[in-house]
Each structure stands twice: as structure tokens, then as C-alpha cells.
């Protein structure tokens, strides 16, 4: 199971690596995060299992830390100070968890996705 979670996370990271500039890489990660709904609730099921089994908790913690660390490093490459980059990546990841739960049954238009990414960029990335 651990390999599946790591591979799923690596798909988002791999998709962003093809872009050279930090801004482009960040936008690609945001598009991967917020551009797809109805893709399953694997991490939410893993979270539920982690309440009963410490091995699932450790796996979940590892995946979440890797995701937040990746965004933090992109924000640092963009020029953000490390502490601020850590805070923004933490906020963004936790925001994503709630956003996904709220929108997982919807099909979003490309325009709605881009407006959402623009809002995130304006409020949390470019400041």
C-alpha cells in the first residue's frame, strides 16, 4: 500500500518537474491539486485507517510531509523565505484537504479551476 501512495504523490511532482521555472512548476502543482475531482478518496480512507493502526499513521504522515516539503521547496526556489514557505505550504495543503472534500463530487470547468488557482496565487504565493 505504501508504494501506491508514494507513486500517486510522485505523479503530481513528476508533472511539475517538466517546467523549468519555479512559477511554472508551482502553477502545475496547483493545477494537478485543484484541477481534478472524482479521483478517489484514497488518502481519506488511509486517514481513517490511521486512527486504528500506527503503521497507517506513519505512512500517512510520510506522504503528507513529502507533499508539504515539495511545495515548500518550490516556494523557496521562487524566493520565499524558508519559514514563510513552510507556513504557506502547510496552509495550502490543509486547505486542499478541505477543498477536495467539499468539491470531490463536482466536475469543475477549466475557467473555474483557473480562477481558483489565480486566487491561491494572489493570496498565498505571490505575497
JSON list of C-alpha atoms in Angstrom, two decimals, residues 1-117:
[
{"chain": "A", "resi": 1, "resn": "UNK", "atom": "CA", "xyz": [0.00, 0.00, 0.00]},
{"chain": "A", "resi": 2, "resn": "UNK", "atom": "CA", "xyz": [2.82, 2.42, 0.83]},
{"chain": "A", "resi": 3, "resn": "UNK", "atom": "CA", "xyz": [4.22, 2.21, -2.67]},
{"chain": "A", "resi": 4, "resn": "UNK", "atom": "CA", "xyz": [0.83, 3.17, -4.16]},
{"chain": "A", "resi": 5, "resn": "UNK", "atom": "CA", "xyz": [0.61, 6.30, -2.04]},
{"chain": "A", "resi": 6, "resn": "UNK", "atom": "CA", "xyz": [4.16, 7.34, -2.85]},
{"chain": "A", "resi": 7, "resn": "UNK", "atom": "CA", "xyz": [3.59, 6.74, -6.57]},
{"chain": "A", "resi": 8, "resn": "UNK", "atom": "CA", "xyz": [0.36, 8.73, -6.50]},
{"chain": "A", "resi": 9, "resn": "UNK", "atom": "CA", "xyz": [2.18, 11.64, -4.91]},
{"chain": "A", "resi": 10, "resn": "UNK", "atom": "CA", "xyz": [5.07, 11.31, -7.33]},
{"chain": "A", "resi": 11, "resn": "UNK", "atom": "CA", "xyz": [2.70, 11.78, -10.29]},
{"chain": "A", "resi": 12, "resn": "UNK", "atom": "CA", "xyz": [2.00, 15.34, -9.13]},
{"chain": "A", "resi": 13, "resn": "UNK", "atom": "CA", "xyz": [5.69, 16.00, -8.53]},
{"chain": "A", "resi": 14, "resn": "UNK", "atom": "CA", "xyz": [6.74, 14.47, -11.84]},
{"chain": "A", "resi": 15, "resn": "UNK", "atom": "CA", "xyz": [4.19, 16.55, -13.74]},
{"chain": "A", "resi": 16, "resn": "UNK", "atom": "CA", "xyz": [5.67, 19.72, -12.28]},
{"chain": "A", "resi": 17, "resn": "UNK", "atom": "CA", "xyz": [9.30, 18.83, -12.97]},
{"chain": "A", "resi": 18, "resn": "UNK", "atom": "CA", "xyz": [8.93, 19.29, -16.72]},
{"chain": "A", "resi": 19, "resn": "UNK", "atom": "CA", "xyz": [8.58, 23.03, -16.11]},
{"chain": "A", "resi": 20, "resn": "UNK", "atom": "CA", "xyz": [11.88, 24.81, -15.51]},
{"chain": "A", "resi": 21, "resn": "UNK", "atom": "CA", "xyz": [10.88, 28.00, -13.71]},
{"chain": "A", "resi": 22, "resn": "UNK", "atom": "CA", "xyz": [9.61, 27.81, -10.12]},
{"chain": "A", "resi": 23, "resn": "UNK", "atom": "CA", "xyz": [6.49, 29.82, -11.05]},
{"chain": "A", "resi": 24, "resn": "UNK", "atom": "CA", "xyz": [5.59, 27.34, -13.78]},
{"chain": "A", "resi": 25, "resn": "UNK", "atom": "CA", "xyz": [6.25, 24.37, -11.53]},
{"chain": "A", "resi": 26, "resn": "UNK", "atom": "CA", "xyz": [4.08, 25.82, -8.76]},
{"chain": "A", "resi": 27, "resn": "UNK", "atom": "CA", "xyz": [1.25, 26.53, -11.20]},
{"chain": "A", "resi": 28, "resn": "UNK", "atom": "CA", "xyz": [1.47, 22.96, -12.50]},
{"chain": "A", "resi": 29, "resn": "UNK", "atom": "CA", "xyz": [1.27, 21.54, -8.96]},
{"chain": "A", "resi": 30, "resn": "UNK", "atom": "CA", "xyz": [-1.74, 23.76, -8.21]},
{"chain": "A", "resi": 31, "resn": "UNK", "atom": "CA", "xyz": [-3.39, 22.61, -11.44]},
{"chain": "A", "resi": 32, "resn": "UNK", "atom": "CA", "xyz": [-2.77, 18.98, -10.50]},
{"chain": "A", "resi": 33, "resn": "UNK", "atom": "CA", "xyz": [-4.13, 19.56, -7.00]},
{"chain": "A", "resi": 34, "resn": "UNK", "atom": "CA", "xyz": [-7.22, 21.59, -7.81]},
{"chain": "A", "resi": 35, "resn": "UNK", "atom": "CA", "xyz": [-7.86, 20.57, -11.41]},
{"chain": "A", "resi": 36, "resn": "UNK", "atom": "CA", "xyz": [-9.12, 17.07, -10.73]},
{"chain": "A", "resi": 37, "resn": "UNK", "atom": "CA", "xyz": [-12.02, 15.88, -8.68]},
{"chain": "A", "resi": 38, "resn": "UNK", "atom": "CA", "xyz": [-13.69, 12.48, -8.51]},
{"chain": "A", "resi": 39, "resn": "UNK", "atom": "CA", "xyz": [-10.33, 10.74, -8.42]},
{"chain": "A", "resi": 40, "resn": "UNK", "atom": "CA", "xyz": [-10.95, 8.76, -5.29]},
{"chain": "A", "resi": 41, "resn": "UNK", "atom": "CA", "xyz": [-10.60, 9.21, -1.61]},
{"chain": "A", "resi": 42, "resn": "UNK", "atom": "CA", "xyz": [-7.56, 7.05, -1.01]},
{"chain": "A", "resi": 43, "resn": "UNK", "atom": "CA", "xyz": [-5.88, 9.44, 1.46]},
{"chain": "A", "resi": 44, "resn": "UNK", "atom": "CA", "xyz": [-9.14, 9.98, 3.29]},
{"chain": "A", "resi": 45, "resn": "UNK", "atom": "CA", "xyz": [-9.55, 6.22, 3.74]},
{"chain": "A", "resi": 46, "resn": "UNK", "atom": "CA", "xyz": [-5.91, 6.00, 4.78]},
{"chain": "A", "resi": 47, "resn": "UNK", "atom": "CA", "xyz": [-6.56, 8.74, 7.34]},
{"chain": "A", "resi": 48, "resn": "UNK", "atom": "CA", "xyz": [-9.46, 6.72, 8.75]},
{"chain": "A", "resi": 49, "resn": "UNK", "atom": "CA", "xyz": [-7.31, 3.56, 8.95]},
{"chain": "A", "resi": 50, "resn": "UNK", "atom": "CA", "xyz": [-4.53, 5.53, 10.63]},
{"chain": "A", "resi": 51, "resn": "UNK", "atom": "CA", "xyz": [-6.81, 6.15, 13.61]},
{"chain": "A", "resi": 52, "resn": "UNK", "atom": "CA", "xyz": [-6.71, 2.42, 14.38]},
{"chain": "A", "resi": 53, "resn": "UNK", "atom": "CA", "xyz": [-3.28, 1.35, 13.15]},
{"chain": "A", "resi": 54, "resn": "UNK", "atom": "CA", "xyz": [0.01, 3.15, 13.77]},
{"chain": "A", "resi": 55, "resn": "UNK", "atom": "CA", "xyz": [1.61, 1.75, 10.61]},
{"chain": "A", "resi": 56, "resn": "UNK", "atom": "CA", "xyz": [-1.02, 3.55, 8.52]},
{"chain": "A", "resi": 57, "resn": "UNK", "atom": "CA", "xyz": [-0.47, 6.68, 10.59]},
{"chain": "A", "resi": 58, "resn": "UNK", "atom": "CA", "xyz": [3.26, 6.57, 9.84]},
{"chain": "A", "resi": 59, "resn": "UNK", "atom": "CA", "xyz": [2.59, 6.12, 6.13]},
{"chain": "A", "resi": 60, "resn": "UNK", "atom": "CA", "xyz": [0.08, 8.95, 6.06]},
{"chain": "A", "resi": 61, "resn": "UNK", "atom": "CA", "xyz": [2.47, 11.24, 7.94]},
{"chain": "A", "resi": 62, "resn": "UNK", "atom": "CA", "xyz": [5.26, 10.43, 5.49]},
{"chain": "A", "resi": 63, "resn": "UNK", "atom": "CA", "xyz": [3.13, 11.17, 2.43]},
{"chain": "A", "resi": 64, "resn": "UNK", "atom": "CA", "xyz": [1.80, 14.42, 3.84]},
{"chain": "A", "resi": 65, "resn": "UNK", "atom": "CA", "xyz": [5.25, 15.60, 4.89]},
{"chain": "A", "resi": 66, "resn": "UNK", "atom": "CA", "xyz": [6.64, 14.82, 1.43]},
{"chain": "A", "resi": 67, "resn": "UNK", "atom": "CA", "xyz": [3.86, 16.81, -0.23]},
{"chain": "A", "resi": 68, "resn": "UNK", "atom": "CA", "xyz": [4.29, 19.84, 2.01]},
{"chain": "A", "resi": 69, "resn": "UNK", "atom": "CA", "xyz": [8.09, 19.69, 1.75]},
{"chain": "A", "resi": 70, "resn": "UNK", "atom": "CA", "xyz": [7.89, 19.62, -2.04]},
{"chain": "A", "resi": 71, "resn": "UNK", "atom": "CA", "xyz": [5.72, 22.76, -2.15]},
{"chain": "A", "resi": 72, "resn": "UNK", "atom": "CA", "xyz": [7.93, 24.43, 0.45]},
{"chain": "A", "resi": 73, "resn": "UNK", "atom": "CA", "xyz": [10.99, 23.83, -1.73]},
{"chain": "A", "resi": 74, "resn": "UNK", "atom": "CA", "xyz": [9.21, 25.26, -4.78]},
{"chain": "A", "resi": 75, "resn": "UNK", "atom": "CA", "xyz": [8.26, 28.36, -2.80]},
{"chain": "A", "resi": 76, "resn": "UNK", "atom": "CA", "xyz": [11.86, 28.76, -1.64]},
{"chain": "A", "resi": 77, "resn": "UNK", "atom": "CA", "xyz": [13.03, 28.45, -5.27]},
{"chain": "A", "resi": 78, "resn": "UNK", "atom": "CA", "xyz": [10.57, 31.22, -6.08]},
{"chain": "A", "resi": 79, "resn": "UNK", "atom": "CA", "xyz": [12.33, 33.41, -3.50]},
{"chain": "A", "resi": 80, "resn": "UNK", "atom": "CA", "xyz": [10.17, 32.99, -0.40]},
{"chain": "A", "resi": 81, "resn": "UNK", "atom": "CA", "xyz": [11.93, 32.83, 2.96]},
{"chain": "A", "resi": 82, "resn": "UNK", "atom": "CA", "xyz": [12.06, 29.24, 4.35]},
{"chain": "A", "resi": 83, "resn": "UNK", "atom": "CA", "xyz": [9.83, 29.88, 7.39]},
{"chain": "A", "resi": 84, "resn": "UNK", "atom": "CA", "xyz": [7.19, 31.64, 5.29]},
{"chain": "A", "resi": 85, "resn": "UNK", "atom": "CA", "xyz": [7.45, 28.89, 2.64]},
{"chain": "A", "resi": 86, "resn": "UNK", "atom": "CA", "xyz": [6.89, 26.26, 5.34]},
{"chain": "A", "resi": 87, "resn": "UNK", "atom": "CA", "xyz": [3.83, 28.11, 6.66]},
{"chain": "A", "resi": 88, "resn": "UNK", "atom": "CA", "xyz": [2.34, 28.62, 3.19]},
{"chain": "A", "resi": 89, "resn": "UNK", "atom": "CA", "xyz": [2.87, 25.01, 2.16]},
{"chain": "A", "resi": 90, "resn": "UNK", "atom": "CA", "xyz": [1.26, 23.82, 5.41]},
{"chain": "A", "resi": 91, "resn": "UNK", "atom": "CA", "xyz": [-1.74, 26.14, 4.94]},
{"chain": "A", "resi": 92, "resn": "UNK", "atom": "CA", "xyz": [-2.09, 25.24, 1.27]},
{"chain": "A", "resi": 93, "resn": "UNK", "atom": "CA", "xyz": [-2.03, 21.50, 1.92]},
{"chain": "A", "resi": 94, "resn": "UNK", "atom": "CA", "xyz": [-4.60, 21.68, 4.69]},
{"chain": "A", "resi": 95, "resn": "UNK", "atom": "CA", "xyz": [-6.76, 24.00, 2.61]},
{"chain": "A", "resi": 96, "resn": "UNK", "atom": "CA", "xyz": [-6.56, 21.45, -0.22]},
{"chain": "A", "resi": 97, "resn": "UNK", "atom": "CA", "xyz": [-7.81, 18.66, 2.08]},
{"chain": "A", "resi": 98, "resn": "UNK", "atom": "CA", "xyz": [-10.95, 20.63, 2.92]},
{"chain": "A", "resi": 99, "resn": "UNK", "atom": "CA", "xyz": [-11.39, 21.89, -0.62]},
{"chain": "A", "resi": 100, "resn": "UNK", "atom": "CA", "xyz": [-11.20, 18.37, -2.02]},
{"chain": "A", "resi": 101, "resn": "UNK", "atom": "CA", "xyz": [-13.74, 17.04, 0.47]},
{"chain": "A", "resi": 102, "resn": "UNK", "atom": "CA", "xyz": [-16.12, 19.88, -0.46]},
{"chain": "A", "resi": 103, "resn": "UNK", "atom": "CA", "xyz": [-15.73, 19.53, -4.26]},
{"chain": "A", "resi": 104, "resn": "UNK", "atom": "CA", "xyz": [-14.95, 15.84, -4.81]},
{"chain": "A", "resi": 105, "resn": "UNK", "atom": "CA", "xyz": [-18.32, 15.09, -6.40]},
{"chain": "A", "resi": 106, "resn": "UNK", "atom": "CA", "xyz": [-18.24, 18.06, -8.79]},
{"chain": "A", "resi": 107, "resn": "UNK", "atom": "CA", "xyz": [-16.90, 18.46, -12.28]},
{"chain": "A", "resi": 108, "resn": "UNK", "atom": "CA", "xyz": [-15.26, 21.85, -12.45]},
{"chain": "A", "resi": 109, "resn": "UNK", "atom": "CA", "xyz": [-14.86, 23.90, -15.60]},
{"chain": "A", "resi": 110, "resn": "UNK", "atom": "CA", "xyz": [-11.39, 24.91, -16.76]},
{"chain": "A", "resi": 111, "resn": "UNK", "atom": "CA", "xyz": [-12.37, 28.54, -16.12]},
{"chain": "A", "resi": 112, "resn": "UNK", "atom": "CA", "xyz": [-13.41, 27.77, -12.52]},
{"chain": "A", "resi": 113, "resn": "UNK", "atom": "CA", "xyz": [-10.16, 25.89, -11.91]},
{"chain": "A", "resi": 114, "resn": "UNK", "atom": "CA", "xyz": [-8.05, 28.74, -13.30]},
{"chain": "A", "resi": 115, "resn": "UNK", "atom": "CA", "xyz": [-9.97, 31.32, -11.24]},
{"chain": "A", "resi": 116, "resn": "UNK", "atom": "CA", "xyz": [-9.34, 29.25, -8.14]},
{"chain": "A", "resi": 117, "resn": "UNK", "atom": "CA", "xyz": [-5.64, 28.90, -8.91]}
]
